[in-house]
Coordinates of C-alpha atoms in Angstrom, one line a residue:
X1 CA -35.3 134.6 -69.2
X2 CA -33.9 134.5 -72.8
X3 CA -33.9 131.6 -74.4
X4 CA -30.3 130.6 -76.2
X5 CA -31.0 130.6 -80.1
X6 CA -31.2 127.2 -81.9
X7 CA -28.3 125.4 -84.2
X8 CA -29.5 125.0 -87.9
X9 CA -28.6 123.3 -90.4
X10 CA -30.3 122.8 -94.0
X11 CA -30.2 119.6 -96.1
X12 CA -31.7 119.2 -99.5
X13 CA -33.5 115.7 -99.8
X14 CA -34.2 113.7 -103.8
X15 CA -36.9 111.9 -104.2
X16 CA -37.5 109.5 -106.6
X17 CA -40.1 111.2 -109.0
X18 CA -42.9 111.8 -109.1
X19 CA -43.5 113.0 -105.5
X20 CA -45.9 115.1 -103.8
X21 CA -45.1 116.5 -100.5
X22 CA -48.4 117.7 -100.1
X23 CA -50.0 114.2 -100.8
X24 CA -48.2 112.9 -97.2
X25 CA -49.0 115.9 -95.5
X26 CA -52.6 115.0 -96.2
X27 CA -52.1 111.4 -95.4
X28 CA -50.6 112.4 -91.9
X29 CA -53.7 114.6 -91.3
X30 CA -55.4 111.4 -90.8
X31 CA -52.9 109.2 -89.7
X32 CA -54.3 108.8 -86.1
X33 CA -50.9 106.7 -84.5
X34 CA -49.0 110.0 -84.8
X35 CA -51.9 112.7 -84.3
X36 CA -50.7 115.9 -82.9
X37 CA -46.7 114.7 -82.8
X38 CA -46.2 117.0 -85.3
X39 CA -47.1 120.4 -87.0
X40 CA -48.4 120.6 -90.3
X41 CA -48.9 123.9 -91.9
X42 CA -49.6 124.6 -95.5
X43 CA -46.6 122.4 -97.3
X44 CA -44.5 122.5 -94.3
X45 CA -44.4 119.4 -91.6
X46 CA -42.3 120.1 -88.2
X47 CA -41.4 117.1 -86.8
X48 CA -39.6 115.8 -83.7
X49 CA -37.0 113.2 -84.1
X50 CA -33.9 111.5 -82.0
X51 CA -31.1 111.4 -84.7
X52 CA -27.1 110.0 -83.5
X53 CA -28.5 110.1 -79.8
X54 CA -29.6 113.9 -80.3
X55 CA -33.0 115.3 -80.3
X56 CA -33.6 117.5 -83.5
X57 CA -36.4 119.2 -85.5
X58 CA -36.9 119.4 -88.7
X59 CA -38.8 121.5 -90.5
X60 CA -39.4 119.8 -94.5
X61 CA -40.9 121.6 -97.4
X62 CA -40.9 120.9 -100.9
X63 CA -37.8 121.5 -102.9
X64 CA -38.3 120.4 -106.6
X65 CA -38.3 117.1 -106.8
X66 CA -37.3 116.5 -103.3
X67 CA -37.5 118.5 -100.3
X68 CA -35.8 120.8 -98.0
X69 CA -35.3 120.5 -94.3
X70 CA -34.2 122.9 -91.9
X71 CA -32.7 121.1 -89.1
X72 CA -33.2 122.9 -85.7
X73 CA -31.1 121.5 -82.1
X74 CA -30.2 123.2 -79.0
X75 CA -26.4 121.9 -79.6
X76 CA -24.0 122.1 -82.8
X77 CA -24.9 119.9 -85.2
X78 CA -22.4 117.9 -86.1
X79 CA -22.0 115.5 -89.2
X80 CA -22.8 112.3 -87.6
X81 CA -26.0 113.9 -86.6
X82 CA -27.0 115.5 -89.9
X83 CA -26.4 112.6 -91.7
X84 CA -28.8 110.4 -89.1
X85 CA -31.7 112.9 -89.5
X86 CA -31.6 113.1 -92.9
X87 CA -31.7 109.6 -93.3
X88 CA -34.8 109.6 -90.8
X89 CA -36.7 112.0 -93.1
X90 CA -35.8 110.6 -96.3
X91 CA -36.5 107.0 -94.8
X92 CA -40.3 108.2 -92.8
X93 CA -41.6 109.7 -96.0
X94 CA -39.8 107.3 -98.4
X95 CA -38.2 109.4 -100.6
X96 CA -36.1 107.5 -102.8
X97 CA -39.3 104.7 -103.3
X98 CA -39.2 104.5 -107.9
X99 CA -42.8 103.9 -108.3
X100 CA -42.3 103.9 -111.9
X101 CA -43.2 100.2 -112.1
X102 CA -46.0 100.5 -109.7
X103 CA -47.3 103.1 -111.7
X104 CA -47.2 101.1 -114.9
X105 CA -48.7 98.2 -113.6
X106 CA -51.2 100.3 -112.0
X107 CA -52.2 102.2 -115.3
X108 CA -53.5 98.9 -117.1
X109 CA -55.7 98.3 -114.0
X110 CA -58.8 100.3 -114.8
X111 CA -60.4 100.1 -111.4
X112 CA -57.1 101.0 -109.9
X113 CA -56.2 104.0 -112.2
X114 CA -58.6 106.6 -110.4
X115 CA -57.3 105.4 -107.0
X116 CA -53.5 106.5 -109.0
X117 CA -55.0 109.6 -109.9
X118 CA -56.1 110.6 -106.6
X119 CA -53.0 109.7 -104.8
X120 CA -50.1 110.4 -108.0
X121 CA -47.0 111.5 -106.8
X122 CA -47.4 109.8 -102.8
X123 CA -44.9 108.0 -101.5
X124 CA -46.0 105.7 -98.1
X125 CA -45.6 107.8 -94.9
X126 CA -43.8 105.1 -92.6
X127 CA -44.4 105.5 -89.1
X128 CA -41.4 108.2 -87.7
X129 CA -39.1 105.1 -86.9
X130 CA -39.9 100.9 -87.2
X131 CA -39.4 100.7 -83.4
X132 CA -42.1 103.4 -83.2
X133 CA -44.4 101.1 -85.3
X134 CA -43.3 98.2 -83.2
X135 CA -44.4 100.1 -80.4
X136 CA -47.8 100.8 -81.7
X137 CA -48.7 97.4 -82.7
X138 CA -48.4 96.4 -79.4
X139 CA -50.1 98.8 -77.6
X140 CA -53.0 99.1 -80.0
X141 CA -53.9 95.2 -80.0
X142 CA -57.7 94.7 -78.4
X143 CA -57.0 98.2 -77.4
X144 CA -59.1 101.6 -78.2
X145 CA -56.4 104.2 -80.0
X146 CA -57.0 106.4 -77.6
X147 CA -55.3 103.9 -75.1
X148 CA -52.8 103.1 -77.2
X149 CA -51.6 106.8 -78.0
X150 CA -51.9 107.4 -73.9
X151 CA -49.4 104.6 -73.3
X152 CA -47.4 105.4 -76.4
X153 CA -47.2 109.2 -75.1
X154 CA -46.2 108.1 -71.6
X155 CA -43.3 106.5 -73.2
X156 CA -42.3 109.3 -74.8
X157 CA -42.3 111.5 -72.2
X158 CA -40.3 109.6 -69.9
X159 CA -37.3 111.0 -71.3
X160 CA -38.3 114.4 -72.0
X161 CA -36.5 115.0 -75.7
X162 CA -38.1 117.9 -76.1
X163 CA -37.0 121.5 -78.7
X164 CA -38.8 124.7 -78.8
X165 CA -38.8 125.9 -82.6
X166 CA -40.3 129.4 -83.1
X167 CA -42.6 128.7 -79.5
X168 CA -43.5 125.9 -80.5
X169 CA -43.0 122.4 -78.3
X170 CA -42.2 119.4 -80.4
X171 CA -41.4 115.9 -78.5
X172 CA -39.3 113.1 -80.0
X173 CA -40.1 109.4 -79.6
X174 CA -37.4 108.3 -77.8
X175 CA -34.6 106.0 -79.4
X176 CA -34.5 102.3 -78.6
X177 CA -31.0 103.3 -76.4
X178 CA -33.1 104.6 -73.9
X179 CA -36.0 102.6 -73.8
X180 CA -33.8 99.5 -73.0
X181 CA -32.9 101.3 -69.9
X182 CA -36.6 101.2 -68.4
X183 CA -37.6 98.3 -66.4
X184 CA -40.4 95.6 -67.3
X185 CA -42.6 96.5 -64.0
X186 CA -42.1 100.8 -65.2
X187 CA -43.0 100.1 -68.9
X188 CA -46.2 98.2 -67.1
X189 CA -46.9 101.0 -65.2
X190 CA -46.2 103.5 -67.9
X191 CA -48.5 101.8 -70.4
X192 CA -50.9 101.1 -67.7
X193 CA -51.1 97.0 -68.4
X194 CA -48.8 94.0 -67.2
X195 CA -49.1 91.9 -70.0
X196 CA -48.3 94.3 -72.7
X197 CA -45.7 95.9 -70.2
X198 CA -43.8 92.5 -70.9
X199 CA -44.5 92.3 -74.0
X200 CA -42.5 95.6 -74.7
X201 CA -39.8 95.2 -72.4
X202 CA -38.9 91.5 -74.4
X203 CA -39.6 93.3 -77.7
X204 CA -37.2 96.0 -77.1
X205 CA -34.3 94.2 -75.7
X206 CA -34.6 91.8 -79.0
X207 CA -34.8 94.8 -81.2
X208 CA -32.0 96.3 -79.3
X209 CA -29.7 93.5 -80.1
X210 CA -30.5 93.7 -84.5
X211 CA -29.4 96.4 -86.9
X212 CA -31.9 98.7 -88.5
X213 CA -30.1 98.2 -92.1
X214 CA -30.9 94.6 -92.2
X215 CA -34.5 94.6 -91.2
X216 CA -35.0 97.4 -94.0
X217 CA -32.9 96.0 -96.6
X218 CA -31.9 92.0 -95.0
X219 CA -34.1 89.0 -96.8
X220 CA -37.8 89.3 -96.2
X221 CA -38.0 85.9 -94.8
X222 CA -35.2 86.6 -92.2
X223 CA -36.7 89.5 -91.2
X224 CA -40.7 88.0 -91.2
X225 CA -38.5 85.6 -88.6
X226 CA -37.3 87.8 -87.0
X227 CA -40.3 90.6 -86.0
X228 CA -42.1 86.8 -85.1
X229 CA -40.1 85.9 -82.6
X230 CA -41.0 89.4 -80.5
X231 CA -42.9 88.6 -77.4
X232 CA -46.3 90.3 -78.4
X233 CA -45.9 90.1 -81.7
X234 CA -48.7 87.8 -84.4
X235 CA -49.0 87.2 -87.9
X236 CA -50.8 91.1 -88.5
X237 CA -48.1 93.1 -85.9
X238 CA -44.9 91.7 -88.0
X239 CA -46.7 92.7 -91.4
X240 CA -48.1 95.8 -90.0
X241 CA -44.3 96.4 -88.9
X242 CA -42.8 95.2 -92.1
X243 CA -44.8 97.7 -94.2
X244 CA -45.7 100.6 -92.3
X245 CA -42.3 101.1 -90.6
X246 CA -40.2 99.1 -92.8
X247 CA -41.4 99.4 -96.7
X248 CA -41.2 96.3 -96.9
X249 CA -43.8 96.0 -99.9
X250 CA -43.2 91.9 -101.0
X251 CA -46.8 90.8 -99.8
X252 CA -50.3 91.8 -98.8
X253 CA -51.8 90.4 -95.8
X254 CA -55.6 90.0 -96.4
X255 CA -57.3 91.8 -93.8
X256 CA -61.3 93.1 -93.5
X257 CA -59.6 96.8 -94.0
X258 CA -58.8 95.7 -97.2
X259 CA -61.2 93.9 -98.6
X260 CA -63.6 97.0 -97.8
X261 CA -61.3 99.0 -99.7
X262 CA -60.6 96.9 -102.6
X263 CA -64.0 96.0 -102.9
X264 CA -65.3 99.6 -103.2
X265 CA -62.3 100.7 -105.4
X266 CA -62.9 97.9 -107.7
X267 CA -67.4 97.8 -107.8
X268 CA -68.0 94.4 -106.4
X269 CA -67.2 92.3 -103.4
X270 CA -63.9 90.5 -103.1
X271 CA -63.0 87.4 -101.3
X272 CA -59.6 86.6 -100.1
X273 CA -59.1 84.4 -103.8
X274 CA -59.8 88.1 -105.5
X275 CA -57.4 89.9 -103.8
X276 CA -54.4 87.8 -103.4
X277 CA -54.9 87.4 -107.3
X278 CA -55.1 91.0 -108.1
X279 CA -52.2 91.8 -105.4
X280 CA -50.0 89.3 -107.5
X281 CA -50.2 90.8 -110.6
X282 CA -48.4 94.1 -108.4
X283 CA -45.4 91.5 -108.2
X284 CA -42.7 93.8 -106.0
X285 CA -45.6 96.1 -105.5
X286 CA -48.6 94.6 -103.8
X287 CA -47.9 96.5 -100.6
X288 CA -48.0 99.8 -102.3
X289 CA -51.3 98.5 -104.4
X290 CA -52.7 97.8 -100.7
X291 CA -51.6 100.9 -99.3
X292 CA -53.0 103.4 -101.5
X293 CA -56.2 101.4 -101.6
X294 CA -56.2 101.9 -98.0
X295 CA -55.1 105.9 -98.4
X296 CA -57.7 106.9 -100.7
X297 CA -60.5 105.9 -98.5

């Protein structure tokens, strides 16, 4: 049976410099939420997505300063759904983040200038989508990863958005649109737990009902509210949401993670005191200090 050839279309994709493709590629080698949902070769990631209700690949390689993605789907591509995906892969590996203050901050820090060394040029690797982060941080409370990624992947292939790119299988995380369509009692039974089932089926119905472009760029306070008042959702899933799927970089939550981290990076054990007062003197920038902390180990 011959398959039909694929649509393409290619995008170039700034980024604010410096950036390092190759720095996120390594990050996402180790990035155990998303393990194995995407193809990484050399410099070049393959990745699933759902973009203006479509399911697309893209294939993303350096290009300059930015990159270059090849956009791959079994139907014409049409504007609306360009435009989406390249929004998706600018927005996942946070392309137009200026670390130029960061960085400056950064370089008076002595114990934090090796970590900038190591890591120059990265830019966080959100999770694929926020709802996918959402997602995660449900599942993955009091719960092994490998549980977690079984319900998450259960999920996913409920809806079957799958593209064949050079015979290759890639499998997009489905779009909040169709998760609202699943009932509590088959998320439960999808997942594999009642509680968390419910937790999800509240979560998504909320999230369906909000607008991506405030909770990425709305007042952090509104939007703290907001991920709070998810069924399933504490004090560490909203700022676990508000960073890793959102950017949203305005404060550090303490954690043990952390404070290992810090504490090596820096030659001394830290309490909760030392970090919040080095993380302040990041100002905008404490998440990004907290992230790369977290990165380089």
């Amino acid at each position: 049976m011959t398959v039909p050839p694929l649509f393409t279309e290619t995008v170039e994709l700034p980024a604010a410099p410096p950036f390092d493709l190759g720095a996120a590629l390594r990050f996402l080698c180790g990035f155990a939420p998303t393990a194995g949902e995407q193809a990484i070769d050399g410099g070049t990631l393959t990745k699933a997505l759902r973009a203006a209700g479509r399911t697309v690949a893209a294939r993303v390689v350096q290009a300059g300063d930015g990159v270059r993605a090849t956009l791959h789907a079994a139907e014409p591509l049409t504007e609306d759904v360009v435009r989406a995906a390249a929004d998706r892969i600018a927005f996942h590996l946070s392309l137009g983040d200026d670390l130029t203050g960061f960085y400056a901050i950064g370089r008076e820090d002595p114990a934090f200038a090796p970590v900038l060394d190591r890591l120059y040029g990265y830019h966080q690797v959100k999770f694929p989508t926020p709802l996918e982060n959402l997602v995660w941080a449900i599942l993955s409370q009091r719960a092994p990863q490998s549980v977690a990624a079984r319900g998450k992947h259960a999920l996913r292939d409920e809806f079957g958005d799958r593209i064949t790119v050079d015979g290759a299988e890639y499998v997009a995380f489905p779009d909040v649109d169709q998760l609202v369509t699943l009932s509590e009692g088959r998320i439960a039974e999808l997942v594999g737990n009642q509680r968390k089932g419910r937790y999800l089926h509240g979560a998504l119905h909320a999230w369906h009902g909000t607008d991506e472009d405030f909770l990425r760029t709305g007042p952090y306070g509104e939007v703290k509210e907001f991920l709070l008042s998810l069924p399933g959702v504490g004090a560490w899933s909203a700022n676990f949401v508000l960073i890793r799927g959102l950017g949203r970089m305005e404060e550090t939550p303490l954690e043990k993670a952390l404070r290992g981290a810090a504490s090596r990076a820096y030659g001394r054990p830290l309490s909760d005191a030392d970090l919040q007062r080095i993380a302040e003197g990041y100002g905008p920038w404490q998440g990004y200090w907290a992230h790369y902390l977290r990165a380089a180990t």
